[in-house]
Coordinates of C-alpha atoms in Angstrom, one line a residue:
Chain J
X1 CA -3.4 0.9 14.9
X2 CA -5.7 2.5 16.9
X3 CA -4.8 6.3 18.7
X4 CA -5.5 6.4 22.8
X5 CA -8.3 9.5 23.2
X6 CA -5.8 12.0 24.4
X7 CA -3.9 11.2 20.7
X8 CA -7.6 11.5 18.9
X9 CA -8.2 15.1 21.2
X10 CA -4.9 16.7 20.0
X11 CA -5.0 15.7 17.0
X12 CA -9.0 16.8 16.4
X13 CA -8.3 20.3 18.9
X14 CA -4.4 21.0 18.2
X15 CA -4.0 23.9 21.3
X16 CA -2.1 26.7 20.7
X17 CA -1.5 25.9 16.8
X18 CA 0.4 28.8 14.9
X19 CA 3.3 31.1 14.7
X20 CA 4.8 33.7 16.6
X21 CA 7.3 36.0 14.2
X22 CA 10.2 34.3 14.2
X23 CA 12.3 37.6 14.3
X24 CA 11.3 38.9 17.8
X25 CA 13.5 39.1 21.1
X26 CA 11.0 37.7 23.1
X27 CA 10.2 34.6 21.1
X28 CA 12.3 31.3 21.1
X29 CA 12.2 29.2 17.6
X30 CA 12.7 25.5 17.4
X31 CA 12.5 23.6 14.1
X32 CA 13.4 19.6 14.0
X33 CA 12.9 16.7 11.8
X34 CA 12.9 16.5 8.2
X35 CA 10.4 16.0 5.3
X36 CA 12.3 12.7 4.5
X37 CA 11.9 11.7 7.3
X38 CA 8.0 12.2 7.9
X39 CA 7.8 15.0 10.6
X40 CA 9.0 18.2 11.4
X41 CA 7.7 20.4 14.3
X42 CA 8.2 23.8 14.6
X43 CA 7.9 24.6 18.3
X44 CA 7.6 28.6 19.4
X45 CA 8.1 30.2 22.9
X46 CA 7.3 33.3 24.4
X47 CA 9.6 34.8 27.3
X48 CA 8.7 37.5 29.6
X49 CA 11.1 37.6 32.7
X50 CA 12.5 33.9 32.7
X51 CA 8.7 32.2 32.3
X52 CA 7.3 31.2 28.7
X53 CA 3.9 33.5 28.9
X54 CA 2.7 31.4 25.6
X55 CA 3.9 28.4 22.8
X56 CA 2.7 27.8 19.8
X57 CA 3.2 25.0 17.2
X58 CA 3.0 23.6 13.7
X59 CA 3.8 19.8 12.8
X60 CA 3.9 18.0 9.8
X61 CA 3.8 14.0 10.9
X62 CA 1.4 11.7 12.0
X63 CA -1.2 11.9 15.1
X64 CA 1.1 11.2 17.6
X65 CA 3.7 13.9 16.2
X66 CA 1.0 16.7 16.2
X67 CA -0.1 15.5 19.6
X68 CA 3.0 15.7 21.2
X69 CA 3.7 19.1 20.0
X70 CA 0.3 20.3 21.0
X71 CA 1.0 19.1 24.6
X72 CA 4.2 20.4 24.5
X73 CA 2.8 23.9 24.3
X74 CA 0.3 23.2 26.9
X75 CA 3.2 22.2 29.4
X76 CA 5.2 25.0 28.4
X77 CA 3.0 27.7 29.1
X78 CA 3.5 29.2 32.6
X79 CA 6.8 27.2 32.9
X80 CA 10.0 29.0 34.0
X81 CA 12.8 28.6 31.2
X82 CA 14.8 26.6 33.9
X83 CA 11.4 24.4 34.3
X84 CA 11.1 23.9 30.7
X85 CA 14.1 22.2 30.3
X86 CA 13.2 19.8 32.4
X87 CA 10.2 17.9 30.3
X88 CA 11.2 14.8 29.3
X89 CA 10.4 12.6 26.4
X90 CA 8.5 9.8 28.3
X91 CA 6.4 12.2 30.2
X92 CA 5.1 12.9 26.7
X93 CA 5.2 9.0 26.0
X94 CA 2.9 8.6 29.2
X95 CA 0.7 11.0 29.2
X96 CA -0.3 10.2 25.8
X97 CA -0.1 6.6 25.9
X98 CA 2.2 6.1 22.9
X99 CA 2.7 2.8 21.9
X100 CA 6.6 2.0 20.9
X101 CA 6.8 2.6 17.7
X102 CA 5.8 6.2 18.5
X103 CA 8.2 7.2 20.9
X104 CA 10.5 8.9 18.1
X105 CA 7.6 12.0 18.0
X106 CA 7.9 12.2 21.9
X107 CA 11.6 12.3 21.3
X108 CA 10.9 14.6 18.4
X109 CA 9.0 17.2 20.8
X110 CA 11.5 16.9 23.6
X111 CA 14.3 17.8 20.9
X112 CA 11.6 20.9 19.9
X113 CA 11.2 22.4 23.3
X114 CA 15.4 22.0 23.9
X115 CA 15.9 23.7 20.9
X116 CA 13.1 26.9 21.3
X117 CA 15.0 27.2 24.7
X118 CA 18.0 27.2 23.0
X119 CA 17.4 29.9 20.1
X120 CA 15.6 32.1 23.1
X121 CA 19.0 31.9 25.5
X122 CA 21.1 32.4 22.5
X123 CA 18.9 35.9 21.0
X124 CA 19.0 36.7 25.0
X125 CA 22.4 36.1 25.3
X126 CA 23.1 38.5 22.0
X127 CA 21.2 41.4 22.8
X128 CA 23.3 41.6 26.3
Chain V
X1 CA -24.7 7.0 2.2
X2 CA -23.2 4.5 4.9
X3 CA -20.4 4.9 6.8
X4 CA -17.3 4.2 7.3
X5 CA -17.0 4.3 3.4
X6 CA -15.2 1.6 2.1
X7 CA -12.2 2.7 -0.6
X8 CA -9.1 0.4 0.3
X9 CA -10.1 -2.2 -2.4
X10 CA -6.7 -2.9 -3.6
X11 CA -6.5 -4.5 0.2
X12 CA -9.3 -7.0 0.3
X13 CA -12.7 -6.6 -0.8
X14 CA -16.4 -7.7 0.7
X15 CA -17.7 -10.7 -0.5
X16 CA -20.6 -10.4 -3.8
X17 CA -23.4 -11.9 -1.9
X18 CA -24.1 -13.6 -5.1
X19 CA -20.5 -15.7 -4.6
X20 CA -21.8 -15.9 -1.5
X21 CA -24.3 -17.9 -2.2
X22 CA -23.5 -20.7 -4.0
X23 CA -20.7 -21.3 -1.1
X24 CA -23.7 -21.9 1.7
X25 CA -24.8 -25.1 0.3
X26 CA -20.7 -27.1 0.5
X27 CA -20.8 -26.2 4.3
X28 CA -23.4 -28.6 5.5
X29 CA -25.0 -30.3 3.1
X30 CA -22.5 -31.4 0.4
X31 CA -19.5 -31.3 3.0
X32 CA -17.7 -34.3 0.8
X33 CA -13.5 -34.3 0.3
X34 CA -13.3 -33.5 -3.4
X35 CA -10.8 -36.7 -3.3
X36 CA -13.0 -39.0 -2.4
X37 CA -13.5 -41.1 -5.6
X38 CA -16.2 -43.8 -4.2
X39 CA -19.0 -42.3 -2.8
X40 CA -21.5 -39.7 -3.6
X41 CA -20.6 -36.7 -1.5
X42 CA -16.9 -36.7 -3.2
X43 CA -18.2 -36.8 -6.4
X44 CA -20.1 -33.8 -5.7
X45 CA -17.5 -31.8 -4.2
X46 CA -15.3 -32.7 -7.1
X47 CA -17.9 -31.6 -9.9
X48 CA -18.3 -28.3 -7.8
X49 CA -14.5 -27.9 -8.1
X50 CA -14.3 -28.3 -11.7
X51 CA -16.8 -26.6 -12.2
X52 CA -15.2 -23.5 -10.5
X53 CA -11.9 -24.3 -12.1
X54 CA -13.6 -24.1 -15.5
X55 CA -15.4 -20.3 -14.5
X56 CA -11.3 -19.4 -13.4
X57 CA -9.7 -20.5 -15.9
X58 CA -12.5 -19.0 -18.6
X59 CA -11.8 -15.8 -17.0
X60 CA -7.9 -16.1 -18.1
X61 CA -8.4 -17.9 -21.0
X62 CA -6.3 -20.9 -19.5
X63 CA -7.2 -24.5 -19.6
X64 CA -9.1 -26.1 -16.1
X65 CA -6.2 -28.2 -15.9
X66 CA -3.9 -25.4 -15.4
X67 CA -5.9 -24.1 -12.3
X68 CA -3.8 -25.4 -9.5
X69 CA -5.4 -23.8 -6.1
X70 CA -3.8 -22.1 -3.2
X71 CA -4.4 -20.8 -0.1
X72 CA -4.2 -16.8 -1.7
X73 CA -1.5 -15.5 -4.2
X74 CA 0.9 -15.4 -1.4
X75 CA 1.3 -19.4 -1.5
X76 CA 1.1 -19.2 -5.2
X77 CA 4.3 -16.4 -5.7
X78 CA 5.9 -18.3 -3.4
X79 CA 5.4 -22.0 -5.6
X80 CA 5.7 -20.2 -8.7
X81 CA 9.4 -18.9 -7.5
X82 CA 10.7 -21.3 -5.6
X83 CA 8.5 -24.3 -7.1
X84 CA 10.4 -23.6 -11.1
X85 CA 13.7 -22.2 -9.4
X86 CA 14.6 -25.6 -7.5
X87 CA 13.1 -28.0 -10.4
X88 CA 15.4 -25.9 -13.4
X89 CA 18.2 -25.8 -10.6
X90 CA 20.5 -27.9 -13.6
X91 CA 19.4 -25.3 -16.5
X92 CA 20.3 -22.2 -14.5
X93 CA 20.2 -20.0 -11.2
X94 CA 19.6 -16.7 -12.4
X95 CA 16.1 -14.9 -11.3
X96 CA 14.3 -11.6 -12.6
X97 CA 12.2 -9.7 -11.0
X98 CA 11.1 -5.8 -10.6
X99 CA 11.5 -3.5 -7.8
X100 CA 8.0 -2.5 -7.6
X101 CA 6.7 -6.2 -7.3
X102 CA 4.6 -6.7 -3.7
X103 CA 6.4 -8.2 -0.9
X104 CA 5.2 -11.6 -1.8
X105 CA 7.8 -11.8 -5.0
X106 CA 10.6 -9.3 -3.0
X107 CA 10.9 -11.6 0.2
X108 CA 10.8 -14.9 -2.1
X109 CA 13.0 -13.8 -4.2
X110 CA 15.4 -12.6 -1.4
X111 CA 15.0 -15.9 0.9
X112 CA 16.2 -17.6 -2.6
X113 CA 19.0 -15.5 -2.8
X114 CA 19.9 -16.0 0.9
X115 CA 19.4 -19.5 1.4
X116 CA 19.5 -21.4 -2.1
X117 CA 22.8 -19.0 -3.5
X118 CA 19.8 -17.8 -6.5
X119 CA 21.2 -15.1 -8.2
X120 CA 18.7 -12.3 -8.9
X121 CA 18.5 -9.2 -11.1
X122 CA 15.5 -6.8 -9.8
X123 CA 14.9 -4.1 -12.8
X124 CA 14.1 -0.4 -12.3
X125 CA 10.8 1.2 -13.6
X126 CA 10.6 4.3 -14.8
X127 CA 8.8 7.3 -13.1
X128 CA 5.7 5.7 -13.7
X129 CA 6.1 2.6 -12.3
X130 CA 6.5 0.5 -15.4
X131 CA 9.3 -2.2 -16.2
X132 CA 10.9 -1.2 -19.6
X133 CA 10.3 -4.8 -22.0
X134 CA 14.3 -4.0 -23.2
X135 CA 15.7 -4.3 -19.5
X136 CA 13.9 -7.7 -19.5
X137 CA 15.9 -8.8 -22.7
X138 CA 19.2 -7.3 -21.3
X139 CA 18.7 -8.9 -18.3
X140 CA 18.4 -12.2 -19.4
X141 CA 21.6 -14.0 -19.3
X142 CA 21.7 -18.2 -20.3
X143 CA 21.6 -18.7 -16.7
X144 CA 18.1 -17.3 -16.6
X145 CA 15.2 -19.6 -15.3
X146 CA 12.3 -17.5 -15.0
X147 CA 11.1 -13.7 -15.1
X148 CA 8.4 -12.5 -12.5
X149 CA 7.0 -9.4 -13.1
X150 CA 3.5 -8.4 -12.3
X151 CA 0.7 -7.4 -14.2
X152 CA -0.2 -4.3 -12.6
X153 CA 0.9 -2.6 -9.0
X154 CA -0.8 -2.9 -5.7
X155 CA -0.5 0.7 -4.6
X156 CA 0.1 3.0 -8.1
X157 CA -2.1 0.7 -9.9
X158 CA 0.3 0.9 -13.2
X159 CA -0.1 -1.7 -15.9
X160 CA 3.1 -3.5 -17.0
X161 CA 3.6 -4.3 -20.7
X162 CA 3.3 -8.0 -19.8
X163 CA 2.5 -9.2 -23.8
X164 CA 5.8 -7.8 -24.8
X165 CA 7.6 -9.1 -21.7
X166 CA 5.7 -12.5 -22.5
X167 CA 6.8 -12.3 -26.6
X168 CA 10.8 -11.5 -25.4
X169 CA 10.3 -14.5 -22.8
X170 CA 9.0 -17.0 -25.2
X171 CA 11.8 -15.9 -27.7
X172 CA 14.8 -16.5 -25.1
X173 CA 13.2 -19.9 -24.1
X174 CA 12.6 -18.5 -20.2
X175 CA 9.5 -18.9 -18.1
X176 CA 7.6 -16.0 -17.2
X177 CA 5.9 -16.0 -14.2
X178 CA 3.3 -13.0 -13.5
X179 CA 1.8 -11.9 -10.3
X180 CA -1.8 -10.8 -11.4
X181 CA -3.6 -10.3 -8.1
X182 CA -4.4 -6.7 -8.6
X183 CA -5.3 -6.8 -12.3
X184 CA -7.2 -10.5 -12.8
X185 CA -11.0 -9.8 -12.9
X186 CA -10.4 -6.2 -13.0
X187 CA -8.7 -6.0 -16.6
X188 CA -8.6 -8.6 -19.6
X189 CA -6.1 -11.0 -18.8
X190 CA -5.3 -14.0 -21.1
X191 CA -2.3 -15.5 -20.6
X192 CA -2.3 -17.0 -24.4
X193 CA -2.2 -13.9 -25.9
X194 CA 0.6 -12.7 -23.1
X195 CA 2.6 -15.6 -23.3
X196 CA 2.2 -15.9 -19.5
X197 CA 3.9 -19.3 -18.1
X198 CA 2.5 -19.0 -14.6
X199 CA 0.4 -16.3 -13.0
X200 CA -0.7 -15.9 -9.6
X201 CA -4.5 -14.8 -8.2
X202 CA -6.6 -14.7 -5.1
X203 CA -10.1 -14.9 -5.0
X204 CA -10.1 -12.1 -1.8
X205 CA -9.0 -8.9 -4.4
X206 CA -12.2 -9.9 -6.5
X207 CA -15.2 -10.2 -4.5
X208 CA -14.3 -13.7 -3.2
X209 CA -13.5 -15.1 -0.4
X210 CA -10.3 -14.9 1.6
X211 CA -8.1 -18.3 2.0
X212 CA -8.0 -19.0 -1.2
X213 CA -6.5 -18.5 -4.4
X214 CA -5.0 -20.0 -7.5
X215 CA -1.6 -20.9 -9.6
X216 CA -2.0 -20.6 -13.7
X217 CA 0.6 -23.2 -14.3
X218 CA 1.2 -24.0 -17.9
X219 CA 0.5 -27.6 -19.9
X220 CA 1.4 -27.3 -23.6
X221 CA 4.3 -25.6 -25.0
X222 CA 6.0 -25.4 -23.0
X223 CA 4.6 -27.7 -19.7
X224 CA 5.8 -26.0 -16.6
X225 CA 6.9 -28.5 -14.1
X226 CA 7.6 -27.2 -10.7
X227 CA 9.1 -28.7 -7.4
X228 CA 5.8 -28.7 -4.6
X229 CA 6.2 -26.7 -1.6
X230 CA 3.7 -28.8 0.2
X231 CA 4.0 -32.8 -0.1
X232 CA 1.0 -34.7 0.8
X233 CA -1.9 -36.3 -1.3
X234 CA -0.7 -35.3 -4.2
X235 CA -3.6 -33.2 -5.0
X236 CA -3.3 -30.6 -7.6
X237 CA -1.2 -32.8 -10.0
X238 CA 1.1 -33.2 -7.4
X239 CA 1.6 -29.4 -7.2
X240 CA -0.1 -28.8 -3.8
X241 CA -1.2 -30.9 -1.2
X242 CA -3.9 -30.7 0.9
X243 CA -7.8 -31.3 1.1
X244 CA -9.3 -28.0 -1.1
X245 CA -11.6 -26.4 0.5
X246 CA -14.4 -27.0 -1.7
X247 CA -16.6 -23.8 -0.5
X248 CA -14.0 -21.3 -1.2
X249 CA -13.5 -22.3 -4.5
X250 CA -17.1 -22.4 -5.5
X251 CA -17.0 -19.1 -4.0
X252 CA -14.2 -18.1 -6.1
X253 CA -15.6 -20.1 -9.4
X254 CA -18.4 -17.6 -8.9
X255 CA -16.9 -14.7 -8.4
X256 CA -14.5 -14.8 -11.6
X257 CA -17.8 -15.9 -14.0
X258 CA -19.6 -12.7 -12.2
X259 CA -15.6 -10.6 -13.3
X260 CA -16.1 -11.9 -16.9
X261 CA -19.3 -10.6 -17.1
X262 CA -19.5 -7.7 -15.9
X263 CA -16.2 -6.5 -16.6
X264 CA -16.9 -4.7 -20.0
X265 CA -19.6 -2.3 -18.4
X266 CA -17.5 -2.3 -14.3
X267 CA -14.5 -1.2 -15.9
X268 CA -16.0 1.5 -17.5
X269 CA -18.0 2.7 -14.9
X270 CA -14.9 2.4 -12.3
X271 CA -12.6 4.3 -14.5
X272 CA -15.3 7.0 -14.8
X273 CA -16.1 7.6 -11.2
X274 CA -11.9 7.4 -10.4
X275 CA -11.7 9.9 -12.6
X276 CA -14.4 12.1 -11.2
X277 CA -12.9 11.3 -7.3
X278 CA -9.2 12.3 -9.4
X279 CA -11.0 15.7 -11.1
X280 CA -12.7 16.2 -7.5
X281 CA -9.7 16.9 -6.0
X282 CA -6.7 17.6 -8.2
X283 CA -8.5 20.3 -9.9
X284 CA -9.5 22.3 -6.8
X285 CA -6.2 21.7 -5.1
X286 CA -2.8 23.1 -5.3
X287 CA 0.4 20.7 -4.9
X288 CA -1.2 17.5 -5.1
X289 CA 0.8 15.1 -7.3
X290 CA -0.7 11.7 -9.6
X291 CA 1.5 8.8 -8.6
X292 CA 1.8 6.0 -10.9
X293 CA 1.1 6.0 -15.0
X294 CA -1.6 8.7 -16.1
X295 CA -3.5 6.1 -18.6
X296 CA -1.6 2.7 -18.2
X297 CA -3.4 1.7 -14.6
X298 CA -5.9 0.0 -12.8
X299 CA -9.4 1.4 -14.0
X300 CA -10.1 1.5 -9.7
X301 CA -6.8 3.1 -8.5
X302 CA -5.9 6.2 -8.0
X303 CA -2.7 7.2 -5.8
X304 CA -1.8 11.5 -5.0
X305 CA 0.7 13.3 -2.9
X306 CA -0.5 15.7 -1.0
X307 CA 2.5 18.0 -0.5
X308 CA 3.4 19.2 3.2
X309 CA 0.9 16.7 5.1
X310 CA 1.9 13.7 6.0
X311 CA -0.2 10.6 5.5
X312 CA -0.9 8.7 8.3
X313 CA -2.1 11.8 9.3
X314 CA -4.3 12.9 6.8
X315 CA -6.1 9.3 7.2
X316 CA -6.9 10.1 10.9
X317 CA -8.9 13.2 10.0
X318 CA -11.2 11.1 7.3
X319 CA -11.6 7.9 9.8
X320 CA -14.5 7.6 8.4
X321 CA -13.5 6.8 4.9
X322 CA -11.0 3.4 4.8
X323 CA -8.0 4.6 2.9
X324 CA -3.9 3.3 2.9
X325 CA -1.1 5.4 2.9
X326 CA 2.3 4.7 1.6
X327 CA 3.7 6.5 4.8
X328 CA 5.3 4.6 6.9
X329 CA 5.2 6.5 10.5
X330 CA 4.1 2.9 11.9
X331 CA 6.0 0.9 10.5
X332 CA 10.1 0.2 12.5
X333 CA 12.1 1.4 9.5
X334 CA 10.3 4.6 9.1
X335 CA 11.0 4.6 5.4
X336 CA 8.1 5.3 2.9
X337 CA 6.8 3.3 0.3
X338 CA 9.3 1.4 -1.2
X339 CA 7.2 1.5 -4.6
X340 CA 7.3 5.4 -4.6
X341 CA 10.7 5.5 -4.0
X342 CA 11.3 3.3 -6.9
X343 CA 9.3 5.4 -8.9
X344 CA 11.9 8.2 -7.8
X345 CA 9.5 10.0 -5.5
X346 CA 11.1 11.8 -3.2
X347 CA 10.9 10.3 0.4
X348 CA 8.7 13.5 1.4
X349 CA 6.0 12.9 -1.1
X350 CA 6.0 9.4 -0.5
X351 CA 4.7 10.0 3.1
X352 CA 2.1 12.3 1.2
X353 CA 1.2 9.7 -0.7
X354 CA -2.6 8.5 -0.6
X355 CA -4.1 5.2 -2.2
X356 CA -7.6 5.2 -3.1
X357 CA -9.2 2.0 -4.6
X358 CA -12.4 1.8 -5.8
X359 CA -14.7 -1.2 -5.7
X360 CA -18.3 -2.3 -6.9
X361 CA -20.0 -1.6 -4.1
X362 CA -18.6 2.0 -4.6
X363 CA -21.3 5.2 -5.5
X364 CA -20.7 8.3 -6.8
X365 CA -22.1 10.0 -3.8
X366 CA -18.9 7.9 -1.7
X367 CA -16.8 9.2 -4.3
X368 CA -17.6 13.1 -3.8
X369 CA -18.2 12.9 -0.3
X370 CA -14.6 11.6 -0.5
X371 CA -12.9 14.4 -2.4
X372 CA -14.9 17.2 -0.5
X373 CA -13.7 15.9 3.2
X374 CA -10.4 14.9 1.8
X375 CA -9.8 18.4 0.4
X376 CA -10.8 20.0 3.8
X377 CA -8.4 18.0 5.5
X378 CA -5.5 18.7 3.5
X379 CA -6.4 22.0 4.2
X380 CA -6.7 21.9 8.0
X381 CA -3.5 19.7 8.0
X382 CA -1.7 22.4 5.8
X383 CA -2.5 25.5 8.1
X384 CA -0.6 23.2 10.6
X385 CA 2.3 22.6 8.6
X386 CA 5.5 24.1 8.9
X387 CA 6.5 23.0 5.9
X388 CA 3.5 24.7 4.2
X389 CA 4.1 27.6 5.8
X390 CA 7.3 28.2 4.9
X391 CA 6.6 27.3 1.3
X392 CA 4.4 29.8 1.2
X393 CA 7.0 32.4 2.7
X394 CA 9.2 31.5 -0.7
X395 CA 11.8 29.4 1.7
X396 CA 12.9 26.5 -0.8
X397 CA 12.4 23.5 1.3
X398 CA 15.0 21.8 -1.0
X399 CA 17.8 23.7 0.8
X400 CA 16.9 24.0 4.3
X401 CA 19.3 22.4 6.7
X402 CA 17.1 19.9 8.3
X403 CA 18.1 17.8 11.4
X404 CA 17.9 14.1 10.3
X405 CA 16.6 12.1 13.0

């Protein structure tokens, strides 16, 4: 099966690849998938005053899982926590031109952002 | 060194030029129906078949007469299963069969338990991929009509004991039928010696060409008889129908005699550089993993897991070497490799899992190009994986809670 260019870029120039300590107030951890099931992303935020100043990543799957994930973080960057929660799946789908049987690592990333957002609101919500 | 490299030999492989060759002239010139029996250009076509059938069945130490062609080893599964299940219908309905076998025997064996109420047993390996002889016998009940298991496996490259399955066979009075794509021309195959009943080939997996392969089916002791999937002319003693195609079996005529010859010396010197692609790799590498048997296995295959990269993956950063992966990120289903699985590889390795398959047209500069570019990406893919890194952080991935999907 061949990869659309945007797949081939992310894949050969991951952006924003690595890890943020996991322990810190101001960063926002979301791990899905499973081994067994061929992909797991780790998906990282950074809050300063409601707006993700940076994301980071690391994906084990196939090109279209480390793609997604690498434009995940792109998208996230500068977004508002409110804004965030708004990316969808099949923007992912579109912009990287993923045929069908892909779509589970769009749905993959979407389920990565939701839960980064989720560990940030709930260490935010804790330290109140 | 050209590129891409070619190492997914288990797949398909080029043509020899010199098979090649002797195809060009039964194109144009002597274009005659091998069934023509009263005028020249048959007869010519015809001696050029039995002359390849003679350099195929040499090769297997079988007689000519017991070459029935095909149009690959699908077609000739698929008659060996259904073709001796529906003719011994009266004797019995019971099938055997392994759960490594390709596709070919799985989905025939399943469409005859679907639609013809077969009954069949599919046997477990063991963690190397290899049918245990003593499940054969305890499998076989007097219902039993035939036994298909294959010579050696497509993707771990493991060598059954077929001699001894062949002997237990013979001594229970039940045909054995063995699927031999991967091994014939590649290993010594004689199907005397293994007590082999039928046995399935292509002439595509050993420098042949593609549309075209070839049924063993025995004569003497005992003569195989087998119900035709194809009617027609009654070529093929009534086997299989249809006009041969006269230049792809003069193609694969050639390319068996060129396997028999050159085996003794290409088997050596496949083995050799496998082993220097395996060494090239394994032993500069952390948590990479053999798949399939360590010494029973194709002299050109070589299978590893690559532990926290998936596979599919790790075959987009070396596009430029042609490789297969038992992961299955493209595939509906999502599962891995059935054949790992059976082996008892754990789903997650399976997706790791890389087949190399080595060829004659393969160098040893290919070979250690390979391991240097596939080591680098394992390593890129790693420092990308979270798996990896928490591995590394002591987290025992074994008893994470992960979120099924």
């Amino acid at each position: 099966m061949a990869y659309s260019d945007k797949v081939v870029d992310h894949f050969n120039n991951p952006r924003n690849m690595g890890s943020f300590k996991k322990d810190e107030d101001d960063v926002g951890t979301g791990i899905v998938g499973a081994p067994e099931c061929g992909d797991v992303m780790k998906l990282q935020i950074k809050v300063q005053d409601e707006t993700i100043v940076d994301a980071k990543f690391k994906t084990f799957g196939c090109g279209s899982a480390i793609a997604s994930s690498s434009l995940a973080t792109e998208w996230l960057k500068g977004k508002t926590l409110e804004e965030a929660q708004k990316i969808k799946n099949t923007d992912i789908v579109q912009e990287l031109n993923l045929p069908p049987v892909k779509i589970h690592c769009s749905v993959l990333a979407e389920d990565a952002i939701k839960a980064a957002l989720n560990d940030y609101k709930k260490k935010a919500e804790e330290k109140k | 060194m050209k590129f891409p490299i070619y190492l997914d030999n288990h797949s398909t492989t080029p043509m020899d030029p010199r098979a090649l060759e002797t195809m060009l002239p039964y194109f144009v010139e002597k274009f005659g129906n091998a069934a023509s029996r009263n005028h020249p250009f048959g007869w010519e076509a015809e001696e050029a078949v039995e002359r390849a059938r003679q350099q195929i069945a040499r090769l297997i130490h079988a007689d000519a007469k017991e070459i029935v062609f095909t149009s690959g080893a699908t077609e000739s599964n698929n008659l060996a299963l259904k073709g001796v299940t529906d003719m011994y219908r009266e004797k019995g309905d019971h099938l055997i069969t392994s759960l490594t076998e390709h596709r070919a025997v799985l989905d025939t064996a399943k469409t005859l338990e679907s639609k013809r109420g077969l009954k069949v047993t599919y046997l477990p390996v063991d963690k190397y991929g290899m049918v245990n002889p003593d499940d054969v016998r305890n499998a076989i009940t007097d219902k039993t009509v035939l036994i298909s298991i294959m010579l050696a496996n497509n993707e771990i490259g493991t060598i059954n004991p077929i001699k001894e399955i062949g002997k237990i066979a013979k001594e229970k009075g039940v045909l054995f039928h063995c699927d031999a794509t991967q091994g014939v021309g590649k290993i010594p195959v004689d199907v005397q010696e293994m007590g082999i009943d039928l046995m399935s080939f292509s002439a595509h997996k050993i420098y042949g060409p593609k549309g075209v392969g070839a049924l063993y089916v025995r004569k003497k002791g005992p003569r195989v008889r087998l119900t035709p999937l194809i009617d027609g002319g009654g070529h093929e003693r009534g086997m299989r129908s249809g006009t041969l195609p006269v230049p792809l079996i003069v193609g694969f005529g050639k390319a068996c005699e060129l396997c028999e010859q050159e085996m003794p010396a290409e088997s050596v010197r496949l083995a050799t550089m496998r082993d220097r692609l395996k060494d090239g790799i394994m032993k500069k590498m952390d948590e990479v993993y053999l798949n399939g048997h360590p010494s029973q296995r194709l002299p050109h295959n070589l299978n590893i897991s690559f532990a926290y990269v998936e596979g599919e993956s790790l075959l987009m950063g070396v596009k430029e070497i042609a490789l297969s992966s038992g992961s299955a990120c493209t595939s509906a289903t999502l599962e891995p490799s059935y054949v790992l699985r059976a082996l008892g590889v754990g789903s997650d390795l399976a997706h790791s899992s890389i087949r190399f398959g080595l060829g004659r047209f393969n160098t040893n500069e290919e070979v250690d190009y390979t391991a240097t570019r596939i080591i680098e990406i394992v390593t890129k893919l790693r420092e990308m994986s979270p798996l990896y890194e928490m591995a590394k952080d002591g987290v025992d991935l074994k008893t994470v809670q992960w979120s099924a999907h």
